Amino acid sequence: MSSVSNDPFPTTDLSPFADRIMRINAPRAYARLTVEGPGDPQARAALSGATEKLMLSGPVQDVNEARAMLAGLWLWHDWLDESHRISQSINTPTGSFWHAIMHRREGDFSNSKYWWARCRNHPVMAALGQQAGAVLHPLPADKSLLRLVNAGWNATAFVDLVEEVHDRPDDPRLAAAVALQRLEWRTLFDWCTRAAAGR
């Protein structure tokens, strides 16, 4: 995560353009586990025509990771098709990671698991396993939540949890799932930012 205190977004190496896109309606962004219909229209207008070159404040060292950042920004604002077009064209574990998230968010849970299998050794998985404890620790013990961090981050167990709770607003695990989804996005996006800058 970013070393900038009290800032929920990574800012090191991030361009002012990308930072501005992330902050559009930030409190409401990425709050749904599954998405039907269009995303945020203000974000769409801002992202239309954006390229990987606009993602960083300095030169792009890894074009695939910068493109992955762009896929992440579309996903952050619930534009699944736009994110999908980008992530499916990135033949790296990071592209598969964003691809897996997109399919989970569209409710295609089995397809999401397929893409998780293609990125199970991504470095972000270890970081998620460590950071997810902060979200889960205050909650009552629940097998479906404990499975998420049993041996690091278990992405397929998270797909199962989302499938169980995405359409159950009264399920007490729903808020934790949304918090974990946002943590997952921020951790991966921050990793992509550093990788795109060659760090």
mmCIF file of C-alpha atoms in Angstrom:
data_model
loop_
_atom_site.group_PDB
_atom_site.id
_atom_site.type_symbol
_atom_site.label_atom_id
_atom_site.label_comp_id
_atom_site.label_asym_id
_atom_site.label_seq_id
_atom_site.Cartn_x
_atom_site.Cartn_y
_atom_site.Cartn_z
ATOM 1 C CA MET A 1 0.000 0.000 0.000
ATOM 2 C CA SER A 2 0.992 3.607 -0.310
ATOM 3 C CA SER A 3 3.340 5.013 2.268
ATOM 4 C CA VAL A 4 1.330 8.253 2.276
ATOM 5 C CA SER A 5 -0.520 8.373 5.584
ATOM 6 C CA ASN A 6 -4.300 8.788 5.648
ATOM 7 C CA ASP A 7 -4.490 8.441 1.873
ATOM 8 C CA PRO A 8 -6.491 5.449 0.654
ATOM 9 C CA PHE A 9 -4.916 5.594 -2.790
ATOM 10 C CA PRO A 10 -1.379 4.930 -3.974
ATOM 11 C CA THR A 11 0.186 8.190 -5.116
ATOM 12 C CA THR A 12 3.865 7.395 -5.657
ATOM 13 C CA ASP A 13 4.489 7.454 -9.426
ATOM 14 C CA LEU A 14 0.774 7.905 -10.112
ATOM 15 C CA SER A 15 -0.118 10.657 -12.565
ATOM 16 C CA PRO A 16 -2.441 13.472 -11.514
ATOM 17 C CA PHE A 17 -4.819 12.203 -14.222
ATOM 18 C CA ALA A 18 -5.058 8.685 -12.731
ATOM 19 C CA ASP A 19 -5.315 10.086 -9.208
ATOM 20 C CA ARG A 20 -8.217 12.310 -10.299
ATOM 21 C CA ILE A 21 -9.987 9.346 -11.952
ATOM 22 C CA MET A 22 -9.721 7.266 -8.768
ATOM 23 C CA ARG A 23 -11.219 10.049 -6.677
ATOM 24 C CA ILE A 24 -14.367 10.441 -8.780
ATOM 25 C CA ASN A 25 -17.211 9.541 -6.420
ATOM 26 C CA ALA A 26 -14.654 7.597 -4.358
ATOM 27 C CA PRO A 27 -16.896 6.872 -1.352
ATOM 28 C CA ARG A 28 -19.392 5.073 -3.625
ATOM 29 C CA ALA A 29 -16.911 3.554 -6.064
ATOM 30 C CA TYR A 30 -16.410 -0.205 -6.032
ATOM 31 C CA ALA A 31 -19.057 -0.720 -3.367
ATOM 32 C CA ARG A 32 -21.034 -3.437 -5.192
ATOM 33 C CA LEU A 33 -19.749 -7.001 -5.225
ATOM 34 C CA THR A 34 -21.470 -7.745 -8.508
ATOM 35 C CA VAL A 35 -22.433 -5.202 -11.123
ATOM 36 C CA GLU A 36 -25.412 -4.982 -13.443
ATOM 37 C CA GLY A 37 -25.877 -2.087 -15.776
ATOM 38 C CA PRO A 38 -23.602 0.854 -16.465
ATOM 39 C CA GLY A 39 -20.907 2.245 -14.232
ATOM 40 C CA ASP A 40 -20.233 5.822 -13.162
ATOM 41 C CA PRO A 41 -20.921 8.161 -16.127
ATOM 42 C CA GLN A 42 -18.531 10.863 -14.897
ATOM 43 C CA ALA A 43 -15.694 8.328 -14.762
ATOM 44 C CA ARG A 44 -16.587 7.037 -18.232
ATOM 45 C CA ALA A 45 -16.332 10.519 -19.677
ATOM 46 C CA ALA A 46 -12.973 11.061 -17.996
ATOM 47 C CA LEU A 47 -11.576 7.652 -19.010
ATOM 48 C CA SER A 48 -12.718 7.719 -22.639
ATOM 49 C CA GLY A 49 -9.633 7.864 -24.805
ATOM 50 C CA ALA A 50 -7.229 7.365 -21.884
ATOM 51 C CA THR A 51 -4.057 5.393 -22.587
ATOM 52 C CA GLU A 52 -1.412 3.685 -20.499
ATOM 53 C CA LYS A 53 0.871 6.694 -21.017
ATOM 54 C CA LEU A 54 -1.472 8.774 -18.859
ATOM 55 C CA MET A 55 -1.179 6.466 -15.837
ATOM 56 C CA LEU A 56 2.188 7.565 -14.439
ATOM 57 C CA SER A 57 3.787 10.863 -13.507
ATOM 58 C CA GLY A 58 7.021 9.702 -15.152
ATOM 59 C CA PRO A 59 7.939 7.424 -18.040
ATOM 60 C CA VAL A 60 6.248 4.048 -18.346
ATOM 61 C CA GLN A 61 8.776 1.235 -17.925
ATOM 62 C CA ASP A 62 6.324 -1.662 -18.281
ATOM 63 C CA VAL A 63 3.503 -1.047 -20.760
ATOM 64 C CA ASN A 64 1.546 -4.159 -19.720
ATOM 65 C CA GLU A 65 1.424 -3.041 -16.095
ATOM 66 C CA ALA A 66 0.377 0.473 -17.122
ATOM 67 C CA ARG A 67 -2.387 -1.030 -19.278
ATOM 68 C CA ALA A 68 -3.388 -3.152 -16.287
ATOM 69 C CA MET A 69 -3.737 0.082 -14.292
ATOM 70 C CA LEU A 70 -6.145 1.336 -16.937
ATOM 71 C CA ALA A 71 -8.150 -1.916 -16.713
ATOM 72 C CA GLY A 72 -8.263 -1.407 -12.946
ATOM 73 C CA LEU A 73 -9.569 2.149 -13.239
ATOM 74 C CA TRP A 74 -12.414 1.055 -15.495
ATOM 75 C CA LEU A 75 -13.204 -1.727 -13.035
ATOM 76 C CA TRP A 76 -13.056 0.670 -10.054
ATOM 77 C CA HIS A 77 -15.927 2.597 -11.604
ATOM 78 C CA ASP A 78 -17.944 -0.525 -12.564
ATOM 79 C CA TRP A 79 -17.336 -0.434 -16.320
ATOM 80 C CA LEU A 80 -16.822 -4.173 -16.708
ATOM 81 C CA ASP A 81 -16.788 -4.481 -20.497
ATOM 82 C CA GLU A 82 -14.176 -1.748 -20.875
ATOM 83 C CA SER A 83 -11.999 -3.327 -18.204
ATOM 84 C CA HIS A 84 -12.457 -6.759 -19.755
ATOM 85 C CA ARG A 85 -11.324 -5.628 -23.203
ATOM 86 C CA ILE A 86 -8.049 -4.465 -21.703
ATOM 87 C CA SER A 87 -7.360 -7.242 -19.184
ATOM 88 C CA GLN A 88 -8.033 -10.085 -21.615
ATOM 89 C CA SER A 89 -5.399 -8.641 -23.965
ATOM 90 C CA ILE A 90 -2.677 -8.636 -21.268
ATOM 91 C CA ASN A 91 -1.098 -12.103 -21.309
ATOM 92 C CA THR A 92 0.559 -11.863 -17.910
ATOM 93 C CA PRO A 93 -0.389 -12.966 -14.379
ATOM 94 C CA THR A 94 -1.440 -9.363 -13.671
ATOM 95 C CA GLY A 95 -3.762 -9.363 -16.696
ATOM 96 C CA SER A 96 -5.251 -12.637 -15.458
ATOM 97 C CA PHE A 97 -5.681 -11.135 -11.970
ATOM 98 C CA TRP A 98 -7.754 -8.199 -13.255
ATOM 99 C CA HIS A 99 -9.587 -10.585 -15.603
ATOM 100 C CA ALA A 100 -10.509 -12.851 -12.657
ATOM 101 C CA ILE A 101 -11.824 -9.914 -10.630
ATOM 102 C CA MET A 102 -13.901 -8.664 -13.561
ATOM 103 C CA HIS A 103 -15.596 -12.052 -14.042
ATOM 104 C CA ARG A 104 -16.312 -12.321 -10.317
ATOM 105 C CA ARG A 105 -17.899 -8.868 -10.372
ATOM 106 C CA GLU A 106 -20.100 -9.757 -13.344
ATOM 107 C CA GLY A 107 -21.308 -12.833 -11.436
ATOM 108 C CA ASP A 108 -19.542 -15.370 -13.672
ATOM 109 C CA PHE A 109 -18.035 -17.162 -10.687
ATOM 110 C CA SER A 110 -16.757 -20.322 -12.374
ATOM 111 C CA ASN A 111 -14.984 -18.291 -15.071
ATOM 112 C CA SER A 112 -13.451 -16.128 -12.356
ATOM 113 C CA LYS A 113 -11.972 -19.230 -10.724
ATOM 114 C CA TYR A 114 -10.461 -20.275 -14.042
ATOM 115 C CA TRP A 115 -8.593 -16.959 -14.249
ATOM 116 C CA TRP A 116 -7.556 -17.135 -10.585
ATOM 117 C CA ALA A 117 -5.815 -20.414 -11.340
ATOM 118 C CA ARG A 118 -3.714 -18.563 -13.928
ATOM 119 C CA CYS A 119 -2.400 -16.030 -11.423
ATOM 120 C CA ARG A 120 -2.292 -17.969 -8.147
ATOM 121 C CA ASN A 121 1.410 -17.181 -7.632
ATOM 122 C CA HIS A 122 1.113 -13.444 -8.248
ATOM 123 C CA PRO A 123 3.113 -11.479 -5.622
ATOM 124 C CA VAL A 124 -0.018 -9.581 -4.563
ATOM 125 C CA MET A 125 -1.537 -12.792 -3.181
ATOM 126 C CA ALA A 126 0.926 -12.879 -0.274
ATOM 127 C CA ALA A 127 0.319 -9.212 0.531
ATOM 128 C CA LEU A 128 -3.450 -9.752 0.502
ATOM 129 C CA GLY A 129 -3.140 -12.696 2.870
ATOM 130 C CA GLN A 130 -1.328 -10.469 5.349
ATOM 131 C CA GLN A 131 -3.539 -7.400 4.974
ATOM 132 C CA ALA A 132 -6.906 -9.187 4.975
ATOM 133 C CA GLY A 133 -6.445 -10.035 8.631
ATOM 134 C CA ALA A 134 -7.056 -6.398 9.555
ATOM 135 C CA VAL A 135 -10.513 -6.639 7.972
ATOM 136 C CA LEU A 136 -11.331 -10.089 9.359
ATOM 137 C CA HIS A 137 -9.832 -9.914 12.848
ATOM 138 C CA PRO A 138 -12.636 -7.886 14.499
ATOM 139 C CA LEU A 139 -15.350 -10.156 13.079
ATOM 140 C CA PRO A 140 -16.837 -13.223 14.781
ATOM 141 C CA ALA A 141 -15.235 -16.496 13.713
ATOM 142 C CA ASP A 142 -16.866 -17.859 10.580
ATOM 143 C CA LYS A 143 -15.552 -20.762 8.495
ATOM 144 C CA SER A 144 -16.243 -19.000 5.199
ATOM 145 C CA LEU A 145 -14.157 -16.021 6.352
ATOM 146 C CA LEU A 146 -11.367 -18.077 7.921
ATOM 147 C CA ARG A 147 -10.920 -19.977 4.626
ATOM 148 C CA LEU A 148 -9.924 -16.701 2.962
ATOM 149 C CA VAL A 149 -6.625 -16.462 4.834
ATOM 150 C CA ASN A 150 -5.991 -20.055 5.904
ATOM 151 C CA ALA A 151 -2.748 -20.267 3.879
ATOM 152 C CA GLY A 152 -2.276 -16.776 2.512
ATOM 153 C CA TRP A 153 -4.996 -15.220 0.346
ATOM 154 C CA ASN A 154 -7.425 -17.805 -1.028
ATOM 155 C CA ALA A 155 -8.940 -16.091 -4.069
ATOM 156 C CA THR A 156 -11.254 -18.976 -4.953
ATOM 157 C CA ALA A 157 -12.648 -19.015 -1.409
ATOM 158 C CA PHE A 158 -13.328 -15.303 -1.843
ATOM 159 C CA VAL A 159 -15.217 -16.044 -5.078
ATOM 160 C CA ASP A 160 -17.330 -18.537 -3.100
ATOM 161 C CA LEU A 161 -18.016 -15.937 -0.406
ATOM 162 C CA VAL A 162 -19.034 -13.305 -2.956
ATOM 163 C CA GLU A 163 -21.329 -15.814 -4.648
ATOM 164 C CA GLU A 164 -22.979 -16.532 -1.288
ATOM 165 C CA VAL A 165 -23.494 -12.934 -0.133
ATOM 166 C CA HIS A 166 -23.642 -10.643 -3.185
ATOM 167 C CA ASP A 167 -27.447 -10.642 -3.311
ATOM 168 C CA ARG A 168 -28.100 -10.899 0.440
ATOM 169 C CA PRO A 169 -28.068 -7.390 1.931
ATOM 170 C CA ASP A 170 -28.856 -8.755 5.406
ATOM 171 C CA ASP A 171 -25.899 -11.149 5.489
ATOM 172 C CA PRO A 172 -23.434 -9.889 8.129
ATOM 173 C CA ARG A 173 -20.522 -10.986 5.926
ATOM 174 C CA LEU A 174 -21.486 -8.615 3.106
ATOM 175 C CA ALA A 175 -19.703 -5.566 4.546
ATOM 176 C CA ALA A 176 -16.536 -7.609 5.105
ATOM 177 C CA ALA A 177 -16.670 -8.881 1.517
ATOM 178 C CA VAL A 178 -16.946 -5.327 0.167
ATOM 179 C CA ALA A 179 -14.047 -4.192 2.377
ATOM 180 C CA LEU A 180 -11.937 -7.120 1.156
ATOM 181 C CA GLN A 181 -12.846 -6.390 -2.458
ATOM 182 C CA ARG A 182 -11.660 -2.788 -2.057
ATOM 183 C CA LEU A 183 -8.471 -3.954 -0.323
ATOM 184 C CA GLU A 184 -7.820 -6.386 -3.168
ATOM 185 C CA TRP A 185 -8.250 -3.623 -5.760
ATOM 186 C CA ARG A 186 -6.042 -1.122 -3.918
ATOM 187 C CA THR A 187 -3.288 -3.674 -3.305
ATOM 188 C CA LEU A 188 -3.206 -4.831 -6.925
ATOM 189 C CA PHE A 189 -3.443 -1.306 -8.325
ATOM 190 C CA ASP A 190 -0.601 -0.108 -6.113
ATOM 191 C CA TRP A 191 1.518 -3.081 -7.228
ATOM 192 C CA CYS A 192 0.768 -2.302 -10.893
ATOM 193 C CA THR A 193 1.715 1.353 -10.355
ATOM 194 C CA ARG A 194 5.106 0.426 -8.936
ATOM 195 C CA ALA A 195 5.701 -2.236 -11.601
ATOM 196 C CA ALA A 196 4.724 0.108 -14.435
ATOM 197 C CA ALA A 197 7.237 2.627 -13.120
ATOM 198 C CA GLY A 198 9.931 -0.064 -12.995
ATOM 199 C CA ARG A 199 10.145 -0.314 -9.201
#
